[in-house]
Coordinates of C-alpha atoms and ligand atoms in Angstrom, one line a residue:
M1108 CA 24.3 -51.2 -47.1
R1109 CA 23.7 -49.9 -43.4
L1110 CA 20.8 -47.8 -42.3
Y1111 CA 23.1 -45.8 -40.3
D1112 CA 24.7 -44.4 -43.4
I1113 CA 21.3 -43.6 -45.0
I1114 CA 20.2 -41.7 -41.9
K1115 CA 23.5 -39.7 -41.9
K1116 CA 23.1 -39.0 -45.6
K1117 CA 19.6 -37.6 -45.2
R1118 CA 20.5 -35.8 -42.0
D1119 CA 23.1 -34.0 -43.9
G1120 CA 20.6 -33.0 -46.6
E1121 CA 21.7 -35.3 -49.5
E1122 CA 19.5 -37.1 -51.9
L1123 CA 18.8 -40.8 -51.4
S1124 CA 19.1 -43.2 -54.3
K1125 CA 16.3 -45.5 -55.3
E1126 CA 18.4 -48.5 -54.0
E1127 CA 18.7 -46.8 -50.6
I1128 CA 15.1 -46.1 -50.3
D1129 CA 14.2 -49.6 -51.4
F1130 CA 16.7 -51.0 -48.7
F1131 CA 14.9 -48.9 -46.1
I1132 CA 11.4 -49.9 -47.0
R1133 CA 12.5 -53.6 -47.3
G1134 CA 13.9 -53.3 -43.8
V1135 CA 10.8 -51.7 -42.4
T1136 CA 8.6 -54.4 -43.9
D1137 CA 10.6 -57.5 -42.8
G1138 CA 11.3 -56.0 -39.3
S1139 CA 15.1 -56.1 -39.8
I1140 CA 15.4 -52.4 -39.0
P1141 CA 14.7 -51.3 -35.4
D1142 CA 12.1 -48.8 -34.6
Y1143 CA 14.7 -46.3 -33.3
Q1144 CA 16.5 -46.2 -36.7
I1145 CA 13.2 -46.0 -38.7
S1146 CA 12.2 -43.1 -36.5
A1147 CA 15.6 -41.4 -36.9
L1148 CA 15.3 -41.5 -40.6
L1149 CA 11.6 -40.3 -40.5
M1150 CA 12.9 -37.3 -38.5
A1151 CA 15.7 -36.6 -41.0
I1152 CA 13.2 -36.8 -43.8
Y1153 CA 11.0 -34.5 -41.9
F1154 CA 13.7 -31.8 -41.6
Q1155 CA 15.4 -32.3 -45.0
G1156 CA 12.5 -33.1 -47.1
M1157 CA 12.8 -35.2 -50.3
T1158 CA 13.0 -34.3 -54.0
V1159 CA 10.1 -35.3 -56.3
R1160 CA 12.2 -38.3 -57.5
E1161 CA 12.9 -39.5 -54.0
T1162 CA 9.2 -39.1 -53.1
C1163 CA 8.1 -41.1 -56.2
D1164 CA 10.7 -43.9 -55.3
L1165 CA 9.4 -43.9 -51.7
T1166 CA 5.8 -44.1 -52.9
Y1167 CA 6.5 -47.1 -55.3
A1168 CA 8.6 -48.9 -52.5
V1169 CA 5.5 -48.5 -50.1
R1170 CA 3.2 -49.8 -52.8
D1171 CA 5.5 -52.7 -53.6
S1172 CA 6.1 -53.6 -49.9
G1173 CA 3.1 -56.1 -50.0
E1174 CA 0.7 -57.4 -52.4
K1175 CA -1.2 -55.4 -55.0
L1176 CA -5.0 -56.0 -54.9
D1177 CA -5.9 -58.1 -57.9
S1178 CA -8.3 -55.6 -59.5
S1179 CA -9.3 -58.1 -62.3
Q1180 CA -11.4 -59.8 -59.6
L1181 CA -13.5 -56.6 -59.0
R1182 CA -16.4 -55.7 -61.1
G1183 CA -16.7 -52.4 -63.1
I1184 CA -15.0 -49.1 -62.5
R1185 CA -13.4 -48.5 -59.1
V1186 CA -13.3 -45.2 -57.4
D1187 CA -11.7 -44.2 -54.1
K1188 CA -11.2 -41.1 -52.1
H1189 CA -8.6 -40.2 -49.4
S1190 CA -8.3 -37.4 -47.1
T1191 CA -5.0 -35.9 -45.8
G1192 CA -6.6 -35.8 -42.4
G1193 CA -8.6 -33.4 -40.4
V1194 CA -10.8 -32.7 -37.4
G1195 CA -14.3 -33.8 -37.6
D1196 CA -13.7 -35.2 -41.1
K1197 CA -16.2 -38.0 -41.5
T1198 CA -16.6 -37.5 -45.3
S1199 CA -15.8 -41.1 -46.2
L1200 CA -18.9 -42.3 -44.3
V1201 CA -21.0 -40.1 -46.6
V1202 CA -19.4 -40.1 -49.9
A1203 CA -18.6 -43.8 -50.3
P1204 CA -22.2 -44.8 -49.9
I1205 CA -23.3 -42.0 -52.2
V1206 CA -21.0 -43.1 -54.9
A1207 CA -21.7 -46.9 -54.4
S1208 CA -25.4 -46.2 -54.6
Y1209 CA -24.9 -45.6 -58.4
G1210 CA -23.4 -49.0 -58.9
I1211 CA -19.8 -47.8 -58.8
S1212 CA -17.4 -50.0 -56.8
V1213 CA -15.8 -48.4 -53.8
A1214 CA -13.1 -50.8 -52.4
K1215 CA -11.9 -48.6 -49.5
M1216 CA -8.9 -49.0 -47.4
S1217 CA -8.9 -46.4 -44.6
G1218 CA -6.8 -45.4 -41.7
R1219 CA -6.9 -44.9 -38.0
G1220 CA -6.6 -41.5 -36.3
L1221 CA -3.1 -39.9 -36.8
G1222 CA -1.8 -37.2 -34.6
H1223 CA -4.7 -34.7 -33.7
T1224 CA -6.9 -36.1 -36.6
G1225 CA -9.5 -38.8 -36.6
G1226 CA -9.6 -41.9 -38.8
T1227 CA -12.5 -43.7 -40.6
I1228 CA -11.6 -47.1 -39.1
D1229 CA -11.8 -45.8 -35.5
K1230 CA -15.2 -44.2 -36.4
L1231 CA -16.5 -47.5 -37.9
E1232 CA -15.4 -49.4 -34.9
A1233 CA -17.7 -47.3 -32.9
I1234 CA -20.5 -49.4 -34.5
D1235 CA -20.9 -52.5 -32.4
G1236 CA -19.7 -55.6 -34.3
F1237 CA -18.3 -53.8 -37.3
R1238 CA -15.5 -55.8 -38.7
T1239 CA -12.8 -53.6 -40.2
T1240 CA -10.6 -56.5 -41.2
L1241 CA -11.8 -58.8 -43.9
S1242 CA -9.9 -61.5 -45.9
E1243 CA -9.2 -60.5 -49.4
E1244 CA -11.9 -63.0 -50.6
E1245 CA -14.4 -61.4 -48.3
F1246 CA -13.5 -58.0 -49.4
V1247 CA -13.7 -58.7 -53.0
A1248 CA -17.0 -60.6 -52.7
Q1249 CA -18.6 -57.7 -50.7
V1250 CA -17.5 -55.1 -53.3
N1251 CA -18.8 -57.3 -56.1
S1252 CA -22.2 -57.9 -54.4
I1253 CA -23.1 -54.5 -52.8
G1254 CA -20.4 -52.2 -54.4
L1255 CA -18.9 -50.9 -51.1
A1256 CA -16.6 -52.3 -48.4
I1257 CA -14.4 -50.4 -46.0
V1258 CA -11.4 -51.9 -44.3
G1259 CA -8.4 -51.0 -42.3
Q1260 CA -5.0 -51.4 -43.7
S1261 CA -4.2 -55.1 -43.8
K1262 CA -0.8 -56.8 -43.7
Q1263 CA -0.9 -57.8 -47.2
F1264 CA -1.3 -54.3 -48.7
A1265 CA 1.4 -51.6 -48.3
P1266 CA 2.5 -53.1 -44.9
A1267 CA 5.4 -50.6 -44.8
D1268 CA 2.9 -47.8 -44.6
K1269 CA 1.1 -49.5 -41.5
K1270 CA 4.5 -49.6 -39.7
L1271 CA 5.6 -46.0 -40.7
Y1272 CA 2.1 -44.6 -40.0
A1273 CA 2.1 -45.9 -36.4
L1274 CA 5.7 -44.6 -35.8
R1275 CA 5.1 -41.2 -37.4
D1276 CA 2.0 -40.9 -35.2
V1277 CA 4.1 -41.1 -32.1
T1278 CA 7.3 -39.3 -33.2
A1279 CA 5.8 -36.0 -34.4
T1280 CA 6.8 -36.8 -38.0
V1281 CA 3.3 -36.7 -39.6
D1282 CA 3.2 -33.3 -41.2
S1283 CA 5.9 -33.9 -43.9
M1284 CA 5.0 -33.5 -47.6
P1285 CA 7.0 -36.6 -48.9
L1286 CA 5.9 -38.7 -45.9
I1287 CA 2.2 -37.9 -46.5
A1288 CA 2.3 -38.2 -50.3
S1289 CA 4.2 -41.6 -50.2
S1290 CA 1.7 -42.9 -47.4
I1291 CA -1.4 -42.0 -49.2
M1292 CA -0.3 -42.7 -52.7
G1293 CA 1.5 -46.0 -51.8
K1294 CA -1.7 -47.3 -50.4
K1295 CA -3.9 -46.0 -53.1
L1296 CA -1.6 -47.6 -55.8
A1297 CA -1.6 -50.9 -54.0
A1298 CA -5.4 -50.9 -54.0
D1299 CA -5.2 -50.2 -57.8
D1300 CA -8.4 -48.1 -58.2
D1301 CA -9.2 -46.5 -61.6
C1302 CA -10.1 -43.2 -60.2
I1303 CA -8.9 -41.4 -57.0
V1304 CA -10.2 -38.1 -55.5
L1305 CA -8.1 -36.6 -52.9
D1306 CA -9.4 -34.3 -50.2
V1307 CA -6.3 -32.2 -49.2
K1308 CA -7.1 -30.2 -46.2
T1309 CA -5.6 -26.9 -45.5
G1310 CA -5.4 -24.7 -42.4
S1311 CA -4.9 -25.0 -38.6
G1312 CA -6.5 -28.5 -38.3
S1313 CA -4.6 -30.0 -41.1
F1314 CA -1.0 -31.2 -41.6
M1315 CA -0.5 -28.5 -44.3
K1316 CA -1.2 -25.2 -42.7
T1317 CA -1.1 -22.9 -45.8
V1318 CA -3.0 -23.1 -49.1
E1319 CA 0.3 -22.9 -50.9
K1320 CA 1.6 -26.0 -49.2
S1321 CA -1.6 -27.9 -49.6
R1322 CA -1.6 -27.0 -53.4
E1323 CA 2.0 -28.4 -53.6
L1324 CA 1.0 -31.6 -51.9
A1325 CA -2.1 -31.9 -54.0
R1326 CA -0.1 -31.4 -57.2
L1327 CA 2.5 -33.9 -56.1
M1328 CA 0.0 -36.6 -55.4
V1329 CA -2.0 -36.0 -58.5
D1330 CA 1.1 -36.2 -60.6
I1331 CA 2.2 -39.5 -58.9
G1332 CA -1.2 -41.0 -59.5
K1333 CA -1.3 -39.8 -63.1
G1334 CA 2.2 -41.2 -63.7
A1335 CA 0.7 -44.5 -62.5
G1336 CA -2.2 -44.3 -65.1
K1337 CA -4.9 -43.2 -62.6
K1338 CA -7.6 -40.7 -63.2
M1339 CA -7.0 -38.1 -60.5
A1340 CA -8.6 -35.0 -58.8
A1341 CA -7.5 -33.3 -55.7
I1342 CA -9.8 -30.9 -53.9
I1343 CA -8.3 -28.3 -51.4
T1344 CA -10.8 -27.9 -48.6
N1345 CA -10.9 -25.6 -45.6
M1346 CA -9.6 -27.1 -42.2
D1347 CA -9.3 -23.8 -40.4
R1348 CA -12.4 -24.9 -38.5
P1349 CA -13.7 -28.4 -37.7
L1350 CA -15.8 -29.9 -40.4
G1351 CA -19.4 -30.1 -39.2
R1352 CA -20.2 -29.9 -35.5
A1353 CA -19.2 -33.4 -34.2
I1354 CA -15.7 -34.4 -33.2
G1355 CA -15.2 -38.0 -31.8
N1356 CA -16.0 -41.4 -33.1
S1357 CA -19.7 -42.3 -32.4
L1358 CA -20.6 -38.6 -32.5
E1359 CA -19.2 -38.4 -36.0
V1360 CA -21.0 -41.5 -37.1
I1361 CA -24.2 -40.0 -35.9
E1362 CA -23.5 -36.7 -37.8
A1363 CA -22.6 -38.7 -41.0
V1364 CA -26.0 -40.6 -40.6
E1365 CA -27.9 -37.3 -40.3
T1366 CA -26.1 -35.9 -43.3
L1367 CA -27.1 -38.9 -45.3
G1368 CA -30.7 -38.3 -44.1
G1369 CA -30.4 -34.7 -45.5
R1370 CA -30.2 -33.1 -42.1
G1371 CA -26.3 -32.5 -41.9
P1372 CA -24.5 -29.3 -41.2
E1373 CA -24.1 -27.1 -44.3
D1374 CA -20.3 -27.0 -44.5
F1375 CA -19.9 -30.8 -44.2
T1376 CA -22.7 -31.5 -46.6
E1377 CA -21.1 -29.2 -49.1
V1378 CA -17.7 -30.9 -48.9
C1379 CA -19.4 -34.2 -49.2
L1380 CA -21.3 -33.2 -52.3
T1381 CA -18.2 -31.7 -53.9
L1382 CA -16.1 -34.9 -53.3
A1383 CA -18.8 -37.2 -54.5
G1384 CA -19.5 -35.0 -57.4
Y1385 CA -15.8 -35.5 -58.5
M1386 CA -15.8 -39.2 -57.8
L1387 CA -18.9 -39.7 -59.9
S1388 CA -17.6 -37.5 -62.7
L1389 CA -14.3 -39.2 -62.9
A1390 CA -16.2 -42.6 -62.9
G1391 CA -18.0 -41.5 -66.1
K1392 CA -21.2 -40.1 -64.8
G1393 CA -21.0 -36.8 -66.5
T1394 CA -19.5 -33.5 -65.6
F1395 CA -18.7 -32.4 -62.0
E1396 CA -22.1 -30.5 -61.9
E1397 CA -24.0 -33.5 -63.0
G1398 CA -22.0 -35.7 -60.5
R1399 CA -22.9 -33.3 -57.7
D1400 CA -26.5 -33.3 -58.7
L1401 CA -26.5 -37.1 -58.6
A1402 CA -24.9 -37.0 -55.1
R1403 CA -27.6 -34.7 -53.9
R1404 CA -30.3 -37.0 -55.3
A1405 CA -28.8 -40.0 -53.6
I1406 CA -29.1 -38.2 -50.3
G1407 CA -32.7 -37.0 -51.1
S1408 CA -33.9 -40.5 -52.1
G1409 CA -32.4 -42.2 -49.2
A1410 CA -30.4 -44.5 -51.5
A1411 CA -27.1 -43.5 -49.9
L1412 CA -28.2 -44.0 -46.4
E1413 CA -29.6 -47.5 -47.4
K1414 CA -26.1 -48.2 -48.9
L1415 CA -24.5 -47.4 -45.6
I1416 CA -26.9 -49.6 -43.8
E1417 CA -26.2 -52.5 -46.2
T1418 CA -22.5 -52.1 -45.8
V1419 CA -22.6 -52.1 -42.0
K1420 CA -24.7 -55.1 -42.1
A1421 CA -22.4 -56.9 -44.5
Q1422 CA -19.5 -56.2 -42.2
G1423 CA -21.2 -57.6 -39.2
G1424 CA -22.1 -54.2 -37.6
D1425 CA -25.4 -53.5 -35.7
E1426 CA -27.4 -51.8 -38.4
R1427 CA -30.0 -50.7 -35.8
L1428 CA -27.4 -48.0 -34.7
I1429 CA -27.5 -46.5 -38.2
R1430 CA -31.4 -46.7 -38.4
E1431 CA -31.8 -45.2 -34.9
P1432 CA -28.5 -43.4 -34.1
E1433 CA -29.9 -42.5 -30.5
R1434 CA -29.1 -46.1 -29.7
F1435 CA -25.4 -45.4 -29.7
R1436 CA -23.9 -45.7 -26.2
K1437 CA -23.7 -42.2 -24.6
A1438 CA -20.6 -41.0 -22.6
K1439 CA -21.3 -41.2 -18.9
F1440 CA -20.7 -37.4 -18.4
S1441 CA -21.1 -34.3 -20.4
H1442 CA -19.9 -30.8 -19.6
A1443 CA -20.8 -27.4 -21.1
V1444 CA -18.0 -25.1 -22.1
L1445 CA -19.2 -21.5 -21.7
S1446 CA -17.9 -18.2 -23.2
A1447 CA -16.4 -15.7 -20.8
K1448 CA -17.3 -12.8 -23.0
S1449 CA -19.6 -11.5 -25.7
G1450 CA -18.6 -11.0 -29.3
Y1451 CA -18.0 -13.1 -32.5
L1452 CA -16.1 -16.4 -32.6
V1453 CA -13.2 -15.0 -34.7
S1454 CA -11.0 -18.1 -35.0
A1455 CA -10.6 -21.6 -33.8
D1456 CA -7.2 -23.3 -33.7
T1457 CA -8.5 -26.6 -35.1
E1458 CA -5.5 -28.7 -34.3
K1459 CA -6.0 -27.9 -30.7
Y1460 CA -9.8 -28.7 -31.0
G1461 CA -8.5 -32.2 -32.2
L1462 CA -6.2 -32.4 -29.2
A1463 CA -9.1 -31.5 -26.8
S1464 CA -11.0 -34.4 -28.2
L1465 CA -8.0 -36.7 -27.7
A1466 CA -7.8 -35.5 -24.1
L1467 CA -11.3 -36.7 -23.6
G1468 CA -10.3 -40.2 -24.8
A1469 CA -11.5 -40.1 -28.3
G1470 CA -8.1 -40.9 -29.8
R1471 CA -4.7 -42.3 -28.9
N1472 CA -1.6 -40.7 -27.4
T1473 CA 0.4 -43.9 -27.8
A1474 CA -0.1 -46.7 -30.3
E1475 CA -1.4 -49.0 -27.5
D1476 CA -4.1 -46.6 -26.2
E1477 CA -7.7 -47.7 -26.1
I1478 CA -10.3 -45.4 -27.5
D1479 CA -13.5 -44.3 -25.8
Y1480 CA -15.9 -44.3 -28.8
A1481 CA -18.5 -42.2 -27.1
A1482 CA -16.0 -39.3 -26.1
G1483 CA -15.8 -36.1 -28.0
I1484 CA -17.1 -32.7 -28.6
I1485 CA -20.3 -31.2 -30.1
L1486 CA -19.6 -27.6 -31.2
K1487 CA -22.4 -25.2 -30.5
K1488 CA -20.5 -22.2 -32.0
K1489 CA -18.3 -22.1 -35.0
T1490 CA -16.1 -19.4 -36.6
G1491 CA -18.3 -16.3 -37.6
D1492 CA -21.1 -17.1 -35.1
R1493 CA -22.2 -14.6 -32.5
V1494 CA -21.6 -15.6 -28.9
E1495 CA -22.9 -14.0 -25.7
A1496 CA -21.1 -14.2 -22.3
G1497 CA -22.2 -17.3 -20.5
E1498 CA -23.4 -18.9 -23.7
E1499 CA -22.4 -22.5 -24.5
I1500 CA -19.5 -22.8 -27.1
A1501 CA -19.3 -26.6 -27.0
T1502 CA -20.4 -29.7 -25.0
L1503 CA -17.8 -32.1 -24.0
Y1504 CA -18.5 -35.9 -23.6
A1505 CA -16.3 -38.4 -21.7
D1506 CA -16.6 -41.4 -19.4
R1507 CA -14.4 -39.7 -16.8
E1508 CA -15.3 -36.3 -15.4
D1509 CA -11.8 -35.6 -14.4
L1510 CA -10.9 -35.3 -18.2
F1511 CA -13.0 -32.2 -18.7
A1512 CA -10.7 -29.6 -17.0
E1513 CA -7.8 -30.2 -19.4
A1514 CA -10.0 -30.5 -22.6
E1515 CA -11.9 -27.2 -21.6
K1516 CA -8.6 -25.5 -21.0
I1517 CA -7.4 -26.5 -24.5
L1518 CA -10.6 -25.7 -26.2
L1519 CA -10.9 -22.2 -24.5
G1520 CA -7.2 -21.5 -25.3
A1521 CA -7.9 -22.4 -29.0
T1522 CA -10.9 -20.2 -29.4
E1523 CA -10.6 -16.5 -30.0
I1524 CA -13.7 -14.2 -29.4
G1525 CA -13.4 -10.7 -30.7
P1526 CA -15.7 -7.6 -31.3
D1527 CA -15.8 -7.9 -35.1
R1528 CA -17.3 -10.7 -37.3
P1529 CA -14.4 -12.3 -39.3
A1530 CA -14.6 -12.3 -43.1
D1531 CA -16.0 -15.5 -44.5
E1532 CA -13.4 -17.9 -45.8
P1533 CA -13.9 -20.3 -48.8
L1534 CA -14.8 -23.8 -48.0
I1535 CA -13.3 -25.2 -51.2
Y1536 CA -10.1 -23.4 -52.2
D1537 CA -9.1 -25.1 -55.3
V1538 CA -9.4 -28.2 -57.5
I1539 CA -6.3 -29.8 -59.1
E1540 CA -7.3 -32.0 -62.0
Ligands
LIG403 N1 -3.4 -40.2 -44.4 C1 -2.6 -41.1 -44.7 O1 -3.0 -42.2 -45.1 N2 -1.3 -40.8 -44.5 C2 -0.8 -39.7 -44.0 O2 0.4 -39.6 -44.0 C3 -1.7 -38.7 -43.7 C4 -3.1 -38.9 -43.9

């Protein structure tokens, strides 16, 4: 078999066999296929798509590209959540501790920023000392003792996805339904959790721009998970505006801590309560409403915040940053973005907001780029808010003042101010169970 022939077949819109997909993923994993051929096939898949059968075979090949977590080592029922990626999406930092505070194991493998979206691992690395790589023994021991561990993708689990994820990020092949479904579900099946809640984002800041496409992706992933014997739910959430007010790594950790303290932005808190409610419900803690109520109580009592602190401490992070978030290193410079006119904030192209944050140094443009953890944006106005001419829309943070001009241009170009207040949009569009 030659990868050349497989690329040509997909380029011409034909269906790949299981053997061809297995050959591809084996070659990605053992390094025998060069990056340029992997990238060419990713682009062919991007344009031609895949059938459900091909997507399932790709998912299983990604899952089987490494070891499967030996779940018999872990105590009790295990629940996980995964987002398809958004801007300002720091939900894992809130929902994982909420769920773990009820004695349910959350053995979480998370990703780094992808395209214009942020990643949980980059956010956690904003906490000094936090180790996002643990050995399997350490990971299992931590989940069994405190109920929560969050690590980056390791070489043992779904290693093919690690390679594909990094290449997709730099070859504009992220927003493809079969590639997203196989990436997420390949990892989730390797982690072998009992219950999985998917946060499928929809809108300008997500990889699926319409509710219909997001629903299709959600249904595909739920079916793959159910086919593998998992309890599944997928929540379709609004990403036509950033979630919360903070975009950028340490800024988002601070907002997550405020939310666990009961002082979070309304939209972000609501998405967290919904996700945690479904996670708790799938894990046997009653109906969704009961799960949601438990989630609210874990915030109110401070139990969820204590669980995050315990986790940060267990993974070597400086817990004082969580207890007193004002200790996070601040960016050297800040810059106020002002509105040129009065009116209502009618729409925000959220992907561009993510790109503005990247331009400030909060994310990577190439796989080798270093992140400035303190860089990012705090939104002062969001869609639907009244704005007066000269009023601040957002504050930008960076260690280099020369980065502000470009980020400001992107942000202003992505923000529409008009005379009429836009109609309210739903925060949660649908739930696929
Ligand atoms: N998250 C993933 O893990 N993979 C994707 O492809 C998109 C979001």
